[in-house]
CSV table of C-alpha atoms in Angstrom, one decimal:
chain,number,residue,atom,x,y,z
A,1,MET,CA,0.0,0.0,0.0
A,2,ARG,CA,2.8,2.4,0.9
A,3,ILE,CA,4.4,1.8,-2.5
A,4,PHE,CA,1.2,2.7,-4.4
A,5,THR,CA,0.8,5.7,-2.2
A,6,ALA,CA,4.4,6.9,-3.0
A,7,LEU,CA,3.7,6.4,-6.7
A,8,GLY,CA,0.6,8.5,-6.3
A,9,LEU,CA,2.7,11.3,-4.7
A,10,LEU,CA,5.2,11.2,-7.6
A,11,ILE,CA,2.4,11.6,-10.0
A,12,ALA,CA,1.0,14.5,-8.0
A,13,VAL,CA,4.4,16.1,-7.9
A,14,ALA,CA,4.7,15.8,-11.7
A,15,PHE,CA,1.4,17.4,-12.0
A,16,ARG,CA,2.5,20.3,-9.8
A,17,PHE,CA,5.5,20.7,-12.1
A,18,PHE,CA,3.5,21.2,-15.2
A,19,SER,CA,0.6,23.1,-13.7
A,20,LYS,CA,1.0,26.6,-12.4
A,21,ASP,CA,-2.2,26.6,-10.4
A,22,LEU,CA,-3.8,23.9,-8.3
A,23,THR,CA,-7.4,23.6,-7.1
A,24,SER,CA,-7.9,23.4,-3.3
A,25,ASP,CA,-9.0,19.8,-3.7
A,26,GLU,CA,-5.8,18.9,-5.5
A,27,HIS,CA,-3.7,20.6,-2.9
A,28,VAL,CA,-5.5,18.7,-0.1
A,29,ALA,CA,-5.0,15.4,-2.0
A,30,ILE,CA,-1.3,15.9,-2.3
A,31,GLU,CA,-0.9,16.8,1.4
A,32,ALA,CA,-3.0,13.8,2.4
A,33,LEU,CA,-0.7,11.5,0.3
A,34,GLU,CA,2.4,13.1,2.0
A,35,ALA,CA,0.9,12.6,5.5
A,36,GLU,CA,0.2,8.9,4.7
A,37,ILE,CA,3.8,8.4,3.6
A,38,LYS,CA,5.1,10.2,6.6
A,39,GLY,CA,3.1,7.9,8.8
A,40,PRO,CA,2.4,8.3,12.5
A,41,SER,CA,5.0,10.5,14.2
A,42,SER,CA,7.2,9.2,17.0
A,43,ASP,CA,8.8,11.2,19.8
A,44,ILE,CA,12.3,10.3,18.8
A,45,ALA,CA,11.8,10.7,15.0
A,46,ASP,CA,10.3,14.2,15.4
A,47,THR,CA,12.8,15.6,17.8
A,48,GLU,CA,15.8,14.4,15.8
A,49,THR,CA,14.6,16.3,12.8
A,50,ILE,CA,14.0,19.5,14.7
A,51,THR,CA,17.4,20.4,15.9
A,52,GLU,CA,18.6,23.9,16.1
A,53,GLU,CA,21.5,25.5,18.0
A,54,LEU,CA,20.6,26.7,21.5
A,55,GLY,CA,19.3,30.3,21.3
A,56,ALA,CA,19.6,30.4,17.5
A,57,THR,CA,16.8,31.9,15.3
A,58,CYS,CA,15.9,31.5,11.7
A,59,GLU,CA,13.6,33.6,9.5
A,60,ASP,CA,12.3,32.5,6.1
A,61,LYS,CA,13.1,34.7,3.2
A,62,ILE,CA,10.3,36.2,1.0
A,63,PHE,CA,10.1,33.5,-1.6
A,64,GLU,CA,7.7,31.8,-4.0
A,65,ASP,CA,8.8,28.8,-6.3
A,66,SER,CA,7.8,28.1,-9.8
A,67,VAL,CA,4.5,26.5,-8.8
A,68,LYS,CA,3.7,29.2,-6.2
A,69,ASN,CA,4.7,27.4,-3.1
A,70,THR,CA,6.0,29.6,-0.3
A,71,CYS,CA,8.3,28.7,2.6
A,72,ALA,CA,5.3,27.9,4.7
A,73,TRP,CA,4.5,24.9,2.4
A,74,TYR,CA,8.1,23.6,2.6
A,75,ASP,CA,8.4,24.1,6.4
A,76,ASP,CA,5.3,22.0,7.0
A,77,TYR,CA,6.9,18.8,5.8
A,78,PRO,CA,10.6,19.6,5.1
A,79,ASP,CA,11.7,15.9,4.9
A,80,LEU,CA,9.1,15.2,2.2
A,81,ARG,CA,9.1,18.5,0.3
A,82,CYS,CA,12.6,19.9,0.4
A,83,PRO,CA,14.0,17.2,-1.9
A,84,TYR,CA,11.8,18.8,-4.6
A,85,ALA,CA,13.2,22.3,-4.0
A,86,GLU,CA,15.6,22.2,-7.0
A,87,THR,CA,12.8,20.9,-9.3
A,88,PHE,CA,10.6,23.9,-8.4
A,89,GLU,CA,13.4,26.6,-8.5
A,90,LYS,CA,12.5,30.0,-9.7
A,91,ASN,CA,15.0,32.5,-11.1
A,92,ASN,CA,17.8,30.2,-10.2
A,93,LEU,CA,16.7,30.2,-6.5
A,94,ASP,CA,15.0,27.5,-4.5
A,95,ALA,CA,13.7,26.6,-1.0
A,96,ARG,CA,17.2,25.5,0.0
A,97,TRP,CA,18.3,29.1,-0.1
A,98,ALA,CA,15.1,30.7,1.2
A,99,CYS,CA,13.4,28.4,3.7
A,100,CYS,CA,14.4,27.4,7.3
A,101,GLY,CA,12.9,24.0,6.9
A,102,CYS,CA,15.3,23.2,4.0
A,103,ASP,CA,18.3,24.6,5.9
A,104,GLY,CA,18.1,28.0,4.2
A,105,GLY,CA,16.6,31.2,5.4
A,106,THR,CA,18.3,33.9,7.5
A,107,ARG,CA,20.0,32.3,10.5
A,108,ASN,CA,21.2,34.2,13.6
A,109,LYS,CA,23.5,32.3,15.9
A,110,GLY,CA,22.5,32.0,19.5
A,111,ASN,CA,24.5,33.4,22.4
A,112,PHE,CA,25.5,30.3,24.4
A,113,VAL,CA,28.0,31.8,26.7
A,114,GLY,CA,26.9,32.0,30.3
A,115,THR,CA,26.3,30.1,33.5
A,116,TYR,CA,23.5,27.5,33.7
A,117,TYR,CA,21.9,24.7,35.7
A,118,MET,CA,21.6,21.7,33.4
A,119,LYS,CA,18.7,19.4,34.4
A,120,SER,CA,18.3,15.9,33.0
A,121,TRP,CA,15.0,15.8,31.1
A,122,GLU,CA,14.7,12.0,31.8
A,123,TYR,CA,15.6,11.9,35.5
A,124,GLY,CA,15.1,15.5,36.8
A,125,THR,CA,18.6,15.6,38.4
A,126,TYR,CA,21.2,18.3,37.8
A,127,LEU,CA,24.6,17.9,36.0
A,128,SER,CA,27.5,18.5,38.4
A,129,ILE,CA,31.2,19.0,37.5
A,130,THR,CA,33.7,18.8,40.3
A,131,ASP,CA,37.5,18.7,40.4
A,132,SER,CA,37.6,15.0,39.7
A,133,ASP,CA,34.2,13.8,38.5
A,134,VAL,CA,31.0,14.4,36.5
A,135,THR,CA,27.7,13.3,38.1
A,136,PHE,CA,24.1,14.3,38.7
A,137,THR,CA,22.6,15.5,41.9
A,138,GLU,CA,19.0,16.1,43.1
A,139,ARG,CA,19.8,19.4,44.8
A,140,LYS,CA,21.4,22.5,43.3
A,141,SER,CA,24.8,23.7,44.6
A,142,ASN,CA,27.8,25.5,43.2
A,143,ASN,CA,28.9,22.2,41.6
A,144,ASN,CA,25.8,22.2,39.5
A,145,LYS,CA,26.5,25.6,38.0
A,146,ILE,CA,28.0,25.0,34.6
A,147,LYS,CA,29.9,27.7,32.7
A,148,ILE,CA,29.5,27.5,28.9
A,149,GLU,CA,32.6,29.0,27.2
A,150,GLU,CA,33.1,29.6,23.5
A,151,ILE,CA,36.2,27.8,22.1
A,152,HIS,CA,38.0,30.0,19.5
A,153,GLY,CA,39.8,28.7,16.5
A,154,ALA,CA,39.0,27.7,12.9
A,155,LYS,CA,38.5,24.0,13.8
A,156,PHE,CA,36.2,24.9,16.7
A,157,GLU,CA,33.7,27.1,14.9
A,158,ASP,CA,30.5,27.3,16.9
A,159,LYS,CA,31.8,24.8,19.5
A,160,TYR,CA,31.6,25.3,23.3
A,161,ALA,CA,33.2,23.9,26.5
A,162,LEU,CA,31.4,23.0,29.7
A,163,LYS,CA,33.4,24.3,32.7
A,164,ALA,CA,33.0,23.6,36.4
A,165,TYR,CA,31.9,26.7,38.3
A,166,ASN,CA,34.3,26.1,41.3
A,167,TYR,CA,37.2,24.5,39.6
A,168,ASP,CA,39.5,25.0,36.6
A,169,LYS,CA,38.3,21.8,34.9
A,170,TYR,CA,36.2,21.0,31.8
A,171,LEU,CA,33.8,18.2,31.1
A,172,THR,CA,35.5,15.8,28.6
A,173,VAL,CA,34.6,12.7,26.7
A,174,TYR,CA,37.5,10.3,26.0
A,175,ASN,CA,37.2,6.7,24.7
A,176,GLY,CA,33.4,6.8,25.4
A,177,LYS,CA,33.7,7.8,29.0
A,178,VAL,CA,32.8,11.1,30.7
A,179,GLY,CA,35.3,12.8,33.0
A,180,VAL,CA,37.1,16.1,33.6
A,181,TYR,CA,40.2,17.7,32.1
A,182,TYR,CA,42.2,20.8,32.7
A,183,ASP,CA,42.4,22.1,29.1
A,184,ARG,CA,40.1,22.7,26.1
A,185,THR,CA,40.7,20.4,23.2
A,186,GLN,CA,38.5,18.5,20.7
A,187,TYR,CA,37.6,16.1,23.5
A,188,GLU,CA,36.1,19.0,25.5
A,189,ALA,CA,34.4,20.7,22.6
A,190,PHE,CA,30.6,20.4,22.1
A,191,GLU,CA,28.0,21.4,19.6
A,192,ILE,CA,24.9,22.7,21.4
A,193,MET,CA,21.5,22.0,19.7
A,194,SER,CA,17.9,22.2,20.8
A,195,GLY,CA,14.7,20.4,19.8
A,196,ILE,CA,11.0,20.4,20.6
A,197,GLN,CA,9.1,17.7,22.3
A,198,ILE,CA,5.7,16.8,20.8
A,199,ASP,CA,4.1,18.4,23.9
A,200,GLY,CA,5.9,21.6,23.0
A,201,ASP,CA,8.7,21.7,25.6
A,202,ASN,CA,12.2,22.7,24.5
A,203,TYR,CA,15.2,20.5,25.3
A,204,TYR,CA,18.9,20.7,24.6
A,205,VAL,CA,21.6,18.3,23.6
A,206,PHE,CA,25.4,18.3,23.7
A,207,LYS,CA,27.3,16.6,20.9
A,208,ASN,CA,31.0,15.9,21.5
A,209,GLU,CA,33.1,17.2,18.7
A,210,LYS,CA,35.8,14.5,18.8
A,211,GLU,CA,33.8,11.4,19.4
A,212,GLY,CA,30.5,12.3,17.9
A,213,VAL,CA,28.4,11.1,20.8
A,214,TYR,CA,25.9,12.9,23.0
A,215,LEU,CA,26.2,13.7,26.7
A,216,ALA,CA,23.6,11.8,28.7
A,217,ALA,CA,22.4,10.7,32.1
A,218,ALA,CA,22.8,6.9,32.6
A,219,ASN,CA,20.6,7.1,35.7
A,220,VAL,CA,19.7,9.7,38.4
A,221,ARG,CA,23.4,10.1,39.3
A,222,THR,CA,25.7,8.8,36.6
A,223,ALA,CA,26.8,10.6,33.5
A,224,ASN,CA,27.6,8.7,30.3
A,225,VAL,CA,27.3,9.2,26.5
A,226,VAL,CA,24.9,7.8,23.9
A,227,ASP,CA,25.0,7.6,20.1
A,228,SER,CA,21.7,9.3,19.4
A,229,VAL,CA,19.2,11.9,20.7
A,230,VAL,CA,17.3,9.7,23.1
A,231,GLU,CA,15.4,10.8,26.2
A,232,ASN,CA,18.3,10.6,28.6
A,233,ALA,CA,20.5,12.8,26.3
A,234,ARG,CA,18.1,15.7,26.6
A,235,PHE,CA,18.6,18.6,29.1
A,236,ILE,CA,16.5,21.5,30.3
A,237,TYR,CA,18.7,24.5,31.0
A,238,GLU,CA,18.2,27.3,33.5
A,239,ARG,CA,20.3,30.4,32.8
A,240,ILE,CA,21.8,32.0,35.9
A,241,ASP,CA,21.8,35.8,35.3
A,242,ALA,CA,24.7,38.0,36.5
A,243,SER,CA,22.7,39.4,39.5
A,244,GLU,CA,21.7,36.0,40.8
A,245,GLU,CA,25.2,34.7,40.4
A,246,SER,CA,26.6,37.7,42.3
A,247,ASN,CA,24.1,37.3,45.1
A,248,HIS,CA,24.9,33.6,45.5
A,249,PHE,CA,28.6,34.3,45.5
A,250,GLU,CA,28.3,37.0,48.3
A,251,LYS,CA,26.0,34.8,50.4
A,252,GLU,CA,28.2,31.8,50.1
A,253,ASN,CA,31.3,33.9,51.0
A,254,LEU,CA,29.5,35.1,54.2
A,255,LEU,CA,28.6,31.6,55.1
A,256,GLY,CA,32.0,30.2,54.3
A,257,ILE,CA,30.5,27.8,51.6
A,258,ASN,CA,32.7,26.8,48.6
């Protein structure tokens, strides 16, 4: 059945190519065929295709292709429609240049640098970096404050390091194991991306530059890495603003807390 449906979609696409205008019924029929091929969505499938850098934004350019589709049409089902972008180009431009869903559009990088609490989406515990270990804890402390620093250099474009708040150590991934290190190399460099759950909540993932794996929580206390964006590799972040950080620092100094 799926094969015949796919054939139907190809016929419909060919029709779109030769026809400048579609009736509303024809448009609905094409979208129905696309939805059937797409099938029921799963949590993992959807979130892995909606990854953007933390804090980044994208705006569609003003665009209409040769059969009068705008970016809104491509952005609805990018996996199904963006492959036809070149076919429907107009004036040597297509959706891959204009539309966010097809990796085009006008993209503005997010500002990642700052201090955060990083909460495991799966277990609800907070990432902690100390002088010797990386774990998760149920309560917030200075060890749960994570400094995100930009790593400069051509090979580290748009990569960041996760630094302990109290110690001059960085979270590292080496030979598939999570630990700490005193310097910033490819083992300490991460790409930061975000996704959207089906229920609408944002989450964030950290992909290691050297080993290509994702930081994760193995359980409520243990940090590990995984090969894909599964539930335990997702984090909810809480930014600590400068005033809050200063107030905490002064209070802890008065109490003699490190």
